[in-house]
Amino acid sequence: MKKDFYLTRYALIIKKLESAPATYSQMEDYLLNSFEFQDAGIKSYSIRTLQRDIREISDLFNLSIHNKKKGDNRYYIESRPMMEVDEYNQKLLESFQVSNALNNHPDFANFIFFESRKPTGVEHFYDLFFAIRNKRIVLFEHYNYKNKLMTSRKVHPLALKESKDRWYLIAIDTKDKALKSFGLDRINYLDVSPQKFREKYKYNFREHFKNAFGVMNLTEQNPQKIVMKCSRHQGEYIRSFPLHLSQKETKETQHDIYFEFFLHPTYDFMQEILSFGKEVRVLEPINLVEDIKKHLQESLNSYLKE
């Protein structure tokens, strides 16, 4: 068995057991017939290897897999981790699966094409994660796209948030004591100070972000019910890849699919809706409808001026 193949085995085992419990024989048959095993030329998988893999999966992914001692002797996932840990596990599995495919096949560049993107600042991720866990004051230079200025910041780091393939630091700016977000891709000269901050902030960011779309909601605006009508074509995409955790499908006709959300009607969400063009129409709340109309009219006016 290839030593560098274990991550792929873990991913396949979890995938199989998430769909249904399985005996060792069923698991062996599934693995040996997978494209991953065939591609790697692996033709055997022992029960001792399965038992060892299950122990490693438990340690790495916090998944408890057991074997029914009586009856059919099927393996099954006994418990699921908390939602936030489960999200981490999914990201980890995705990374492992892609990484394994690339490492095992040096000619991947002929078949796999990534989006061309600029660096996202993830080189600062662990330093900031350390600072958050240990309540360390952080200093850095931050670039503002709007005024095109680089400013010095001294902050109390509180959380890291992902949004649209970008990472953001959520922190208290010591200059004005305000809660702000800073794009990691715009941070330079990061310094984690040995000095700790003593303030005990009471933010519950899981609750804070639950009804938010994008990085964060910095206003005192309350979440609202948002109803929108989508063309069937676009609605199928939104159905298969929800825009937000609160998304609910409320109605379906021959030509349209209706969705309902409960979140802050922020500028980020309005921009997302506008990206669908005429395929999506917001029906309520009226204030969001009016904001979208105003934005569309201003966009049209900018073209008419030419």
PDB file of C-alpha atoms in Angstrom:
ATOM      1  CA  MET A   1       0.000   0.000   0.000  1.00  0.00           C
ATOM      2  CA  LYS A   2       1.452   3.374  -0.979  1.00  0.00           C
ATOM      3  CA  LYS A   3       2.374   5.426   2.093  1.00  0.00           C
ATOM      4  CA  ASP A   4       1.316   8.722   0.528  1.00  0.00           C
ATOM      5  CA  PHE A   5      -2.127   7.338  -0.355  1.00  0.00           C
ATOM      6  CA  TYR A   6      -3.652   7.325   3.120  1.00  0.00           C
ATOM      7  CA  LEU A   7      -5.463  10.667   2.804  1.00  0.00           C
ATOM      8  CA  THR A   8      -7.305   9.435  -0.274  1.00  0.00           C
ATOM      9  CA  ARG A   9      -8.340   6.287   1.602  1.00  0.00           C
ATOM     10  CA  TYR A  10      -9.697   8.389   4.476  1.00  0.00           C
ATOM     11  CA  ALA A  11     -11.761  10.521   2.098  1.00  0.00           C
ATOM     12  CA  LEU A  12     -13.184   7.466   0.317  1.00  0.00           C
ATOM     13  CA  ILE A  13     -14.045   5.678   3.583  1.00  0.00           C
ATOM     14  CA  ILE A  14     -15.898   8.720   4.913  1.00  0.00           C
ATOM     15  CA  LYS A  15     -17.704   9.171   1.602  1.00  0.00           C
ATOM     16  CA  LYS A  16     -18.834   5.537   1.614  1.00  0.00           C
ATOM     17  CA  LEU A  17     -20.011   5.496   5.231  1.00  0.00           C
ATOM     18  CA  GLU A  18     -21.796   8.825   4.902  1.00  0.00           C
ATOM     19  CA  SER A  19     -23.980   7.254   2.209  1.00  0.00           C
ATOM     20  CA  ALA A  20     -24.697   4.022   4.133  1.00  0.00           C
ATOM     21  CA  PRO A  21     -23.147   1.603   6.678  1.00  0.00           C
ATOM     22  CA  ALA A  22     -20.943  -1.077   5.096  1.00  0.00           C
ATOM     23  CA  THR A  23     -19.270  -4.358   5.986  1.00  0.00           C
ATOM     24  CA  TYR A  24     -15.547  -4.848   5.472  1.00  0.00           C
ATOM     25  CA  SER A  25     -16.245  -6.787   2.257  1.00  0.00           C
ATOM     26  CA  GLN A  26     -18.477  -4.010   0.924  1.00  0.00           C
ATOM     27  CA  MET A  27     -15.867  -1.416   1.875  1.00  0.00           C
ATOM     28  CA  GLU A  28     -13.078  -3.410   0.220  1.00  0.00           C
ATOM     29  CA  ASP A  29     -15.108  -3.812  -2.963  1.00  0.00           C
ATOM     30  CA  TYR A  30     -15.945  -0.095  -3.012  1.00  0.00           C
ATOM     31  CA  LEU A  31     -12.343   0.990  -2.520  1.00  0.00           C
ATOM     32  CA  LEU A  32     -10.749  -1.428  -4.981  1.00  0.00           C
ATOM     33  CA  ASN A  33     -13.251  -0.435  -7.657  1.00  0.00           C
ATOM     34  CA  SER A  34     -12.780   3.292  -7.107  1.00  0.00           C
ATOM     35  CA  PHE A  35     -10.946   5.222  -9.801  1.00  0.00           C
ATOM     36  CA  GLU A  36      -8.468   6.404  -7.158  1.00  0.00           C
ATOM     37  CA  PHE A  37      -7.385   2.840  -6.291  1.00  0.00           C
ATOM     38  CA  GLN A  38      -7.394   1.764  -9.936  1.00  0.00           C
ATOM     39  CA  ASP A  39      -5.290   4.762 -10.944  1.00  0.00           C
ATOM     40  CA  ALA A  40      -2.786   4.029  -8.170  1.00  0.00           C
ATOM     41  CA  GLY A  41      -2.608   0.348  -9.153  1.00  0.00           C
ATOM     42  CA  ILE A  42      -3.653  -0.848  -5.674  1.00  0.00           C
ATOM     43  CA  LYS A  43      -5.225  -4.318  -5.753  1.00  0.00           C
ATOM     44  CA  SER A  44      -5.617  -5.241  -2.072  1.00  0.00           C
ATOM     45  CA  TYR A  45      -7.000  -3.694   1.093  1.00  0.00           C
ATOM     46  CA  SER A  46      -6.797  -5.670   4.335  1.00  0.00           C
ATOM     47  CA  ILE A  47      -9.127  -5.495   7.313  1.00  0.00           C
ATOM     48  CA  ARG A  48      -6.133  -4.485   9.473  1.00  0.00           C
ATOM     49  CA  THR A  49      -5.568  -1.484   7.190  1.00  0.00           C
ATOM     50  CA  LEU A  50      -9.260  -0.553   7.472  1.00  0.00           C
ATOM     51  CA  GLN A  51      -9.114  -0.731  11.274  1.00  0.00           C
ATOM     52  CA  ARG A  52      -5.976   1.413  11.331  1.00  0.00           C
ATOM     53  CA  ASP A  53      -7.551   3.920   8.925  1.00  0.00           C
ATOM     54  CA  ILE A  54     -10.647   4.178  11.140  1.00  0.00           C
ATOM     55  CA  ARG A  55      -8.478   5.027  14.165  1.00  0.00           C
ATOM     56  CA  GLU A  56      -6.633   7.692  12.172  1.00  0.00           C
ATOM     57  CA  ILE A  57      -9.892   9.156  10.841  1.00  0.00           C
ATOM     58  CA  SER A  58     -11.176   9.451  14.399  1.00  0.00           C
ATOM     59  CA  ASP A  59      -8.064  11.381  15.475  1.00  0.00           C
ATOM     60  CA  LEU A  60      -7.858  13.597  12.406  1.00  0.00           C
ATOM     61  CA  PHE A  61     -11.515  14.372  11.659  1.00  0.00           C
ATOM     62  CA  ASN A  62     -13.200  13.803  15.034  1.00  0.00           C
ATOM     63  CA  LEU A  63     -15.488  11.208  13.433  1.00  0.00           C
ATOM     64  CA  SER A  64     -16.487   8.214  15.523  1.00  0.00           C
ATOM     65  CA  ILE A  65     -16.735   5.083  13.323  1.00  0.00           C
ATOM     66  CA  HIS A  66     -17.856   1.809  14.920  1.00  0.00           C
ATOM     67  CA  ASN A  67     -18.498  -1.758  13.904  1.00  0.00           C
ATOM     68  CA  LYS A  68     -21.751  -3.504  14.814  1.00  0.00           C
ATOM     69  CA  LYS A  69     -20.455  -6.553  16.659  1.00  0.00           C
ATOM     70  CA  LYS A  70     -23.686  -8.438  16.311  1.00  0.00           C
ATOM     71  CA  GLY A  71     -25.665  -9.179  13.193  1.00  0.00           C
ATOM     72  CA  ASP A  72     -24.311  -7.858   9.909  1.00  0.00           C
ATOM     73  CA  ASN A  73     -20.981  -6.457  11.217  1.00  0.00           C
ATOM     74  CA  ARG A  74     -21.365  -3.198   9.316  1.00  0.00           C
ATOM     75  CA  TYR A  75     -19.200  -0.162   9.977  1.00  0.00           C
ATOM     76  CA  TYR A  76     -21.058   3.110  10.516  1.00  0.00           C
ATOM     77  CA  ILE A  77     -20.450   6.710  11.576  1.00  0.00           C
ATOM     78  CA  GLU A  78     -21.766   6.925  15.124  1.00  0.00           C
ATOM     79  CA  SER A  79     -21.574  10.682  15.618  1.00  0.00           C
ATOM     80  CA  ARG A  80     -21.027  13.868  13.698  1.00  0.00           C
ATOM     81  CA  PRO A  81     -18.913  16.772  14.977  1.00  0.00           C
ATOM     82  CA  MET A  82     -20.293  20.214  15.656  1.00  0.00           C
ATOM     83  CA  MET A  83     -21.251  22.193  12.561  1.00  0.00           C
ATOM     84  CA  GLU A  84     -18.180  24.436  12.686  1.00  0.00           C
ATOM     85  CA  VAL A  85     -15.864  21.400  12.966  1.00  0.00           C
ATOM     86  CA  ASP A  86     -17.763  19.640  10.183  1.00  0.00           C
ATOM     87  CA  GLU A  87     -17.190  22.653   7.898  1.00  0.00           C
ATOM     88  CA  TYR A  88     -13.474  22.415   8.678  1.00  0.00           C
ATOM     89  CA  ASN A  89     -13.484  18.667   7.959  1.00  0.00           C
ATOM     90  CA  GLN A  90     -15.126  19.223   4.579  1.00  0.00           C
ATOM     91  CA  LYS A  91     -12.520  21.825   3.615  1.00  0.00           C
ATOM     92  CA  LEU A  92      -9.767  19.496   4.780  1.00  0.00           C
ATOM     93  CA  LEU A  93     -11.103  16.552   2.785  1.00  0.00           C
ATOM     94  CA  GLU A  94     -11.481  18.660  -0.350  1.00  0.00           C
ATOM     95  CA  SER A  95      -7.886  19.874  -0.004  1.00  0.00           C
ATOM     96  CA  PHE A  96      -6.606  16.329   0.522  1.00  0.00           C
ATOM     97  CA  GLN A  97      -8.431  14.953  -2.497  1.00  0.00           C
ATOM     98  CA  VAL A  98      -7.196  17.673  -4.847  1.00  0.00           C
ATOM     99  CA  SER A  99      -3.675  17.606  -3.400  1.00  0.00           C
ATOM    100  CA  ASN A 100      -3.433  13.833  -3.773  1.00  0.00           C
ATOM    101  CA  ALA A 101      -4.521  13.973  -7.425  1.00  0.00           C
ATOM    102  CA  LEU A 102      -1.896  16.618  -8.176  1.00  0.00           C
ATOM    103  CA  ASN A 103       0.930  14.913  -6.265  1.00  0.00           C
ATOM    104  CA  ASN A 104       0.349  11.504  -7.853  1.00  0.00           C
ATOM    105  CA  HIS A 105       0.153  12.808 -11.415  1.00  0.00           C
ATOM    106  CA  PRO A 106       2.881  15.289 -12.424  1.00  0.00           C
ATOM    107  CA  ASP A 107       1.145  15.866 -15.781  1.00  0.00           C
ATOM    108  CA  PHE A 108      -1.909  17.399 -14.067  1.00  0.00           C
ATOM    109  CA  ALA A 109      -1.227  20.776 -15.718  1.00  0.00           C
ATOM    110  CA  ASN A 110      -2.479  19.325 -19.002  1.00  0.00           C
ATOM    111  CA  PHE A 111      -5.880  18.463 -17.514  1.00  0.00           C
ATOM    112  CA  ILE A 112      -6.579  20.614 -14.429  1.00  0.00           C
ATOM    113  CA  PHE A 113      -6.873  24.386 -14.675  1.00  0.00           C
ATOM    114  CA  PHE A 114      -7.084  26.717 -11.685  1.00  0.00           C
ATOM    115  CA  GLU A 115      -8.420  30.245 -11.632  1.00  0.00           C
ATOM    116  CA  SER A 116      -5.641  32.777 -12.026  1.00  0.00           C
ATOM    117  CA  ARG A 117      -5.735  34.773  -8.812  1.00  0.00           C
ATOM    118  CA  LYS A 118      -3.434  37.076  -6.929  1.00  0.00           C
ATOM    119  CA  PRO A 119      -2.098  35.983  -3.512  1.00  0.00           C
ATOM    120  CA  THR A 120      -4.792  36.125  -0.831  1.00  0.00           C
ATOM    121  CA  GLY A 121      -2.646  36.835   2.225  1.00  0.00           C
ATOM    122  CA  VAL A 122      -2.899  33.333   3.662  1.00  0.00           C
ATOM    123  CA  GLU A 123       0.778  33.555   4.593  1.00  0.00           C
ATOM    124  CA  HIS A 124      -0.462  35.639   7.558  1.00  0.00           C
ATOM    125  CA  PHE A 125      -3.143  33.116   8.556  1.00  0.00           C
ATOM    126  CA  TYR A 126      -1.319  31.126  11.227  1.00  0.00           C
ATOM    127  CA  ASP A 127       0.333  34.175  12.806  1.00  0.00           C
ATOM    128  CA  LEU A 128      -3.068  35.825  13.183  1.00  0.00           C
ATOM    129  CA  PHE A 129      -4.639  32.592  14.404  1.00  0.00           C
ATOM    130  CA  PHE A 130      -1.931  32.406  17.090  1.00  0.00           C
ATOM    131  CA  ALA A 131      -2.519  36.040  18.040  1.00  0.00           C
ATOM    132  CA  ILE A 132      -6.289  35.495  18.368  1.00  0.00           C
ATOM    133  CA  ARG A 133      -5.910  32.413  20.571  1.00  0.00           C
ATOM    134  CA  ASN A 134      -3.339  34.094  22.807  1.00  0.00           C
ATOM    135  CA  LYS A 135      -4.882  37.606  22.886  1.00  0.00           C
ATOM    136  CA  ARG A 136      -1.768  39.224  21.390  1.00  0.00           C
ATOM    137  CA  ILE A 137      -1.832  42.782  20.078  1.00  0.00           C
ATOM    138  CA  VAL A 138      -1.119  42.910  16.338  1.00  0.00           C
ATOM    139  CA  LEU A 139       0.428  45.710  14.279  1.00  0.00           C
ATOM    140  CA  PHE A 140       0.450  45.950  10.490  1.00  0.00           C
ATOM    141  CA  GLU A 141       0.148  48.174   7.438  1.00  0.00           C
ATOM    142  CA  HIS A 142      -3.195  47.976   5.626  1.00  0.00           C
ATOM    143  CA  TYR A 143      -3.981  49.197   2.108  1.00  0.00           C
ATOM    144  CA  ASN A 144      -7.333  50.885   1.436  1.00  0.00           C
ATOM    145  CA  TYR A 145      -8.588  50.444  -2.145  1.00  0.00           C
ATOM    146  CA  LYS A 146     -10.963  53.402  -1.865  1.00  0.00           C
ATOM    147  CA  ASN A 147      -8.502  56.129  -0.921  1.00  0.00           C
ATOM    148  CA  LYS A 148      -5.416  54.247  -2.137  1.00  0.00           C
ATOM    149  CA  LEU A 149      -3.593  54.800   1.130  1.00  0.00           C
ATOM    150  CA  MET A 150      -1.462  52.507   3.271  1.00  0.00           C
ATOM    151  CA  THR A 151      -2.154  53.106   6.971  1.00  0.00           C
ATOM    152  CA  SER A 152      -0.607  51.760  10.153  1.00  0.00           C
ATOM    153  CA  ARG A 153      -2.948  49.737  12.355  1.00  0.00           C
ATOM    154  CA  LYS A 154      -2.781  48.474  15.909  1.00  0.00           C
ATOM    155  CA  VAL A 155      -5.556  46.021  16.677  1.00  0.00           C
ATOM    156  CA  HIS A 156      -6.948  43.460  19.078  1.00  0.00           C
ATOM    157  CA  PRO A 157      -7.551  40.414  16.816  1.00  0.00           C
ATOM    158  CA  LEU A 158     -10.767  38.490  17.504  1.00  0.00           C
ATOM    159  CA  ALA A 159     -11.620  36.229  14.544  1.00  0.00           C
ATOM    160  CA  LEU A 160     -10.857  35.178  10.969  1.00  0.00           C
ATOM    161  CA  LYS A 161     -13.630  35.064   8.371  1.00  0.00           C
ATOM    162  CA  GLU A 162     -13.709  33.689   4.832  1.00  0.00           C
ATOM    163  CA  SER A 163     -15.840  35.361   2.173  1.00  0.00           C
ATOM    164  CA  LYS A 164     -15.746  34.751  -1.584  1.00  0.00           C
ATOM    165  CA  ASP A 165     -12.327  33.063  -1.532  1.00  0.00           C
ATOM    166  CA  ARG A 166     -10.799  35.860   0.541  1.00  0.00           C
ATOM    167  CA  TRP A 167      -9.839  35.850   4.212  1.00  0.00           C
ATOM    168  CA  TYR A 168     -10.488  38.737   6.581  1.00  0.00           C
ATOM    169  CA  LEU A 169      -9.259  39.587  10.055  1.00  0.00           C
ATOM    170  CA  ILE A 170     -12.025  40.781  12.387  1.00  0.00           C
ATOM    171  CA  ALA A 171     -10.496  43.022  15.030  1.00  0.00           C
ATOM    172  CA  ILE A 172     -10.917  46.014  17.319  1.00  0.00           C
ATOM    173  CA  ASP A 173      -8.986  49.014  15.989  1.00  0.00           C
ATOM    174  CA  THR A 174      -7.343  50.546  19.063  1.00  0.00           C
ATOM    175  CA  LYS A 175      -7.452  54.015  17.462  1.00  0.00           C
ATOM    176  CA  ASP A 176     -11.240  54.373  17.703  1.00  0.00           C
ATOM    177  CA  LYS A 177     -12.252  51.132  19.533  1.00  0.00           C
ATOM    178  CA  ALA A 178     -14.391  50.139  16.514  1.00  0.00           C
ATOM    179  CA  LEU A 179     -14.946  46.612  15.242  1.00  0.00           C
ATOM    180  CA  LYS A 180     -13.518  46.373  11.709  1.00  0.00           C
ATOM    181  CA  SER A 181     -12.549  43.883   9.020  1.00  0.00           C
ATOM    182  CA  PHE A 182      -9.174  43.819   7.259  1.00  0.00           C
ATOM    183  CA  GLY A 183      -8.483  41.825   4.094  1.00  0.00           C
ATOM    184  CA  LEU A 184      -5.478  39.571   4.623  1.00  0.00           C
ATOM    185  CA  ASP A 185      -4.412  40.191   1.014  1.00  0.00           C
ATOM    186  CA  ARG A 186      -4.000  43.903   1.870  1.00  0.00           C
ATOM    187  CA  ILE A 187      -1.931  43.402   5.035  1.00  0.00           C
ATOM    188  CA  ASN A 188       1.816  44.080   5.009  1.00  0.00           C
ATOM    189  CA  TYR A 189       4.581  44.127   7.630  1.00  0.00           C
ATOM    190  CA  LEU A 190       2.590  42.062  10.100  1.00  0.00           C
ATOM    191  CA  ASP A 191       3.973  41.985  13.639  1.00  0.00           C
ATOM    192  CA  VAL A 192       2.467  39.919  16.446  1.00  0.00           C
ATOM    193  CA  SER A 193       3.431  41.752  19.614  1.00  0.00           C
ATOM    194  CA  PRO A 194       4.436  39.888  22.786  1.00  0.00           C
ATOM    195  CA  GLN A 195       2.078  42.292  24.565  1.00  0.00           C
ATOM    196  CA  LYS A 196      -1.395  40.940  25.368  1.00  0.00           C
ATOM    197  CA  PHE A 197      -4.679  42.846  25.497  1.00  0.00           C
ATOM    198  CA  ARG A 198      -6.806  42.490  28.633  1.00  0.00           C
ATOM    199  CA  GLU A 199     -10.208  43.523  27.316  1.00  0.00           C
ATOM    200  CA  LYS A 200     -12.863  40.801  27.395  1.00  0.00           C
ATOM    201  CA  TYR A 201     -14.982  41.332  24.305  1.00  0.00           C
ATOM    202  CA  LYS A 202     -18.399  39.691  24.366  1.00  0.00           C
ATOM    203  CA  TYR A 203     -18.950  39.200  20.632  1.00  0.00           C
ATOM    204  CA  ASN A 204     -20.566  35.910  19.629  1.00  0.00           C
ATOM    205  CA  PHE A 205     -19.300  35.736  16.075  1.00  0.00           C
ATOM    206  CA  ARG A 206     -21.135  32.532  15.219  1.00  0.00           C
ATOM    207  CA  GLU A 207     -24.377  34.344  15.993  1.00  0.00           C
ATOM    208  CA  HIS A 208     -23.022  37.549  14.493  1.00  0.00           C
ATOM    209  CA  PHE A 209     -22.359  35.925  11.127  1.00  0.00           C
ATOM    210  CA  LYS A 210     -25.374  33.615  11.106  1.00  0.00           C
ATOM    211  CA  ASN A 211     -27.600  36.210   9.440  1.00  0.00           C
ATOM    212  CA  ALA A 212     -24.842  38.021   7.575  1.00  0.00           C
ATOM    213  CA  PHE A 213     -23.889  37.797   3.919  1.00  0.00           C
ATOM    214  CA  GLY A 214     -20.262  38.548   3.196  1.00  0.00           C
ATOM    215  CA  VAL A 215     -17.674  39.601   5.718  1.00  0.00           C
ATOM    216  CA  MET A 216     -19.744  41.153   8.481  1.00  0.00           C
ATOM    217  CA  ASN A 217     -22.606  43.449   9.356  1.00  0.00           C
ATOM    218  CA  LEU A 218     -21.118  46.519  11.021  1.00  0.00           C
ATOM    219  CA  THR A 219     -24.446  48.268  11.509  1.00  0.00           C
ATOM    220  CA  GLU A 220     -27.181  47.705  14.070  1.00  0.00           C
ATOM    221  CA  GLN A 221     -29.471  46.662  11.223  1.00  0.00           C
ATOM    222  CA  ASN A 222     -31.774  43.757  12.092  1.00  0.00           C
ATOM    223  CA  PRO A 223     -32.029  40.688   9.845  1.00  0.00           C
ATOM    224  CA  GLN A 224     -35.103  40.601   7.613  1.00  0.00           C
ATOM    225  CA  LYS A 225     -37.067  38.120   5.563  1.00  0.00           C
ATOM    226  CA  ILE A 226     -36.034  38.447   1.918  1.00  0.00           C
ATOM    227  CA  VAL A 227     -38.158  36.913  -0.825  1.00  0.00           C
ATOM    228  CA  MET A 228     -36.965  36.560  -4.398  1.00  0.00           C
ATOM    229  CA  LYS A 229     -38.243  35.020  -7.616  1.00  0.00           C
ATOM    230  CA  CYS A 230     -35.810  33.254  -9.936  1.00  0.00           C
ATOM    231  CA  SER A 231     -36.145  31.966 -13.469  1.00  0.00           C
ATOM    232  CA  ARG A 232     -36.214  28.175 -13.448  1.00  0.00           C
ATOM    233  CA  HIS A 233     -32.805  28.062 -15.151  1.00  0.00           C
ATOM    234  CA  GLN A 234     -31.108  30.242 -12.525  1.00  0.00           C
ATOM    235  CA  GLY A 235     -33.203  28.809  -9.718  1.00  0.00           C
ATOM    236  CA  GLU A 236     -31.795  25.336 -10.350  1.00  0.00           C
ATOM    237  CA  TYR A 237     -28.282  26.675  -9.792  1.00  0.00           C
ATOM    238  CA  ILE A 238     -29.287  28.497  -6.602  1.00  0.00           C
ATOM    239  CA  ARG A 239     -31.136  25.397  -5.396  1.00  0.00           C
ATOM    240  CA  SER A 240     -28.038  23.218  -5.821  1.00  0.00           C
ATOM    241  CA  PHE A 241     -25.618  25.813  -4.393  1.00  0.00           C
ATOM    242  CA  PRO A 242     -27.478  27.910  -1.756  1.00  0.00           C
ATOM    243  CA  LEU A 243     -26.567  31.562  -1.366  1.00  0.00           C
ATOM    244  CA  HIS A 244     -26.954  31.419   2.431  1.00  0.00           C
ATOM    245  CA  LEU A 245     -27.647  28.921   5.208  1.00  0.00           C
ATOM    246  CA  SER A 246     -31.089  30.453   5.789  1.00  0.00           C
ATOM    247  CA  GLN A 247     -32.186  29.762   2.192  1.00  0.00           C
ATOM    248  CA  LYS A 248     -35.580  28.052   1.887  1.00  0.00           C
ATOM    249  CA  GLU A 249     -37.453  27.129  -1.254  1.00  0.00           C
ATOM    250  CA  THR A 250     -41.061  28.303  -0.840  1.00  0.00           C
ATOM    251  CA  LYS A 251     -42.754  27.895  -4.211  1.00  0.00           C
ATOM    252  CA  GLU A 252     -42.216  26.401  -7.653  1.00  0.00           C
ATOM    253  CA  THR A 253     -44.083  27.066 -10.891  1.00  0.00           C
ATOM    254  CA  GLN A 254     -43.551  26.022 -14.486  1.00  0.00           C
ATOM    255  CA  HIS A 255     -41.283  29.005 -15.139  1.00  0.00           C
ATOM    256  CA  ASP A 256     -40.042  30.213 -11.724  1.00  0.00           C
ATOM    257  CA  ILE A 257     -38.630  29.095  -8.365  1.00  0.00           C
ATOM    258  CA  TYR A 258     -39.162  31.230  -5.247  1.00  0.00           C
ATOM    259  CA  PHE A 259     -36.687  31.434  -2.368  1.00  0.00           C
ATOM    260  CA  GLU A 260     -36.801  32.988   1.073  1.00  0.00           C
ATOM    261  CA  PHE A 261     -33.866  34.154   3.223  1.00  0.00           C
ATOM    262  CA  PHE A 262     -33.467  35.589   6.700  1.00  0.00           C
ATOM    263  CA  LEU A 263     -30.434  37.858   6.816  1.00  0.00           C
ATOM    264  CA  HIS A 264     -29.143  41.410   6.859  1.00  0.00           C
ATOM    265  CA  PRO A 265     -29.934  43.055   3.485  1.00  0.00           C
ATOM    266  CA  THR A 266     -26.380  44.360   3.134  1.00  0.00           C
ATOM    267  CA  TYR A 267     -24.639  45.889   0.143  1.00  0.00           C
ATOM    268  CA  ASP A 268     -22.751  42.610  -0.362  1.00  0.00           C
ATOM    269  CA  PHE A 269     -26.023  40.712  -0.686  1.00  0.00           C
ATOM    270  CA  MET A 270     -27.449  43.301  -3.081  1.00  0.00           C
ATOM    271  CA  GLN A 271     -24.321  42.953  -5.248  1.00  0.00           C
ATOM    272  CA  GLU A 272     -24.795  39.186  -5.304  1.00  0.00           C
ATOM    273  CA  ILE A 273     -28.410  39.554  -6.428  1.00  0.00           C
ATOM    274  CA  LEU A 274     -27.454  42.085  -9.111  1.00  0.00           C
ATOM    275  CA  SER A 275     -24.899  39.636 -10.520  1.00  0.00           C
ATOM    276  CA  PHE A 276     -27.791  37.411 -11.688  1.00  0.00           C
ATOM    277  CA  GLY A 277     -29.253  40.173 -13.857  1.00  0.00           C
ATOM    278  CA  LYS A 278     -32.824  39.714 -15.065  1.00  0.00           C
ATOM    279  CA  GLU A 279     -32.871  36.069 -13.935  1.00  0.00           C
ATOM    280  CA  VAL A 280     -33.526  37.056 -10.303  1.00  0.00           C
ATOM    281  CA  ARG A 281     -35.978  39.580  -8.874  1.00  0.00           C
ATOM    282  CA  VAL A 282     -36.351  40.581  -5.208  1.00  0.00           C
ATOM    283  CA  LEU A 283     -39.999  40.850  -4.114  1.00  0.00           C
ATOM    284  CA  GLU A 284     -39.523  41.946  -0.496  1.00  0.00           C
ATOM    285  CA  PRO A 285     -38.604  43.778   1.680  1.00  0.00           C
ATOM    286  CA  ILE A 286     -39.553  46.967  -0.082  1.00  0.00           C
ATOM    287  CA  ASN A 287     -36.477  48.871   1.134  1.00  0.00           C
ATOM    288  CA  LEU A 288     -34.178  46.359  -0.579  1.00  0.00           C
ATOM    289  CA  VAL A 289     -36.319  46.488  -3.726  1.00  0.00           C
ATOM    290  CA  GLU A 290     -35.976  50.282  -3.776  1.00  0.00           C
ATOM    291  CA  ASP A 291     -32.212  50.109  -3.195  1.00  0.00           C
ATOM    292  CA  ILE A 292     -31.833  47.731  -6.133  1.00  0.00           C
ATOM    293  CA  LYS A 293     -33.970  49.947  -8.385  1.00  0.00           C
ATOM    294  CA  LYS A 294     -31.873  52.969  -7.438  1.00  0.00           C
ATOM    295  CA  HIS A 295     -28.635  51.117  -8.102  1.00  0.00           C
ATOM    296  CA  LEU A 296     -29.850  49.876 -11.501  1.00  0.00           C
ATOM    297  CA  GLN A 297     -31.043  53.370 -12.477  1.00  0.00           C
ATOM    298  CA  GLU A 298     -27.689  54.890 -11.540  1.00  0.00           C
ATOM    299  CA  SER A 299     -25.901  52.207 -13.562  1.00  0.00           C
ATOM    300  CA  LEU A 300     -28.118  52.932 -16.566  1.00  0.00           C
ATOM    301  CA  ASN A 301     -27.533  56.694 -16.196  1.00  0.00           C
ATOM    302  CA  SER A 302     -23.766  56.164 -16.226  1.00  0.00           C
ATOM    303  CA  TYR A 303     -24.076  54.460 -19.634  1.00  0.00           C
ATOM    304  CA  LEU A 304     -26.431  57.124 -21.004  1.00  0.00           C
ATOM    305  CA  LYS A 305     -23.879  59.845 -20.225  1.00  0.00           C
ATOM    306  CA  GLU A 306     -21.396  58.415 -22.733  1.00  0.00           C
TER     307      GLU A 306
END
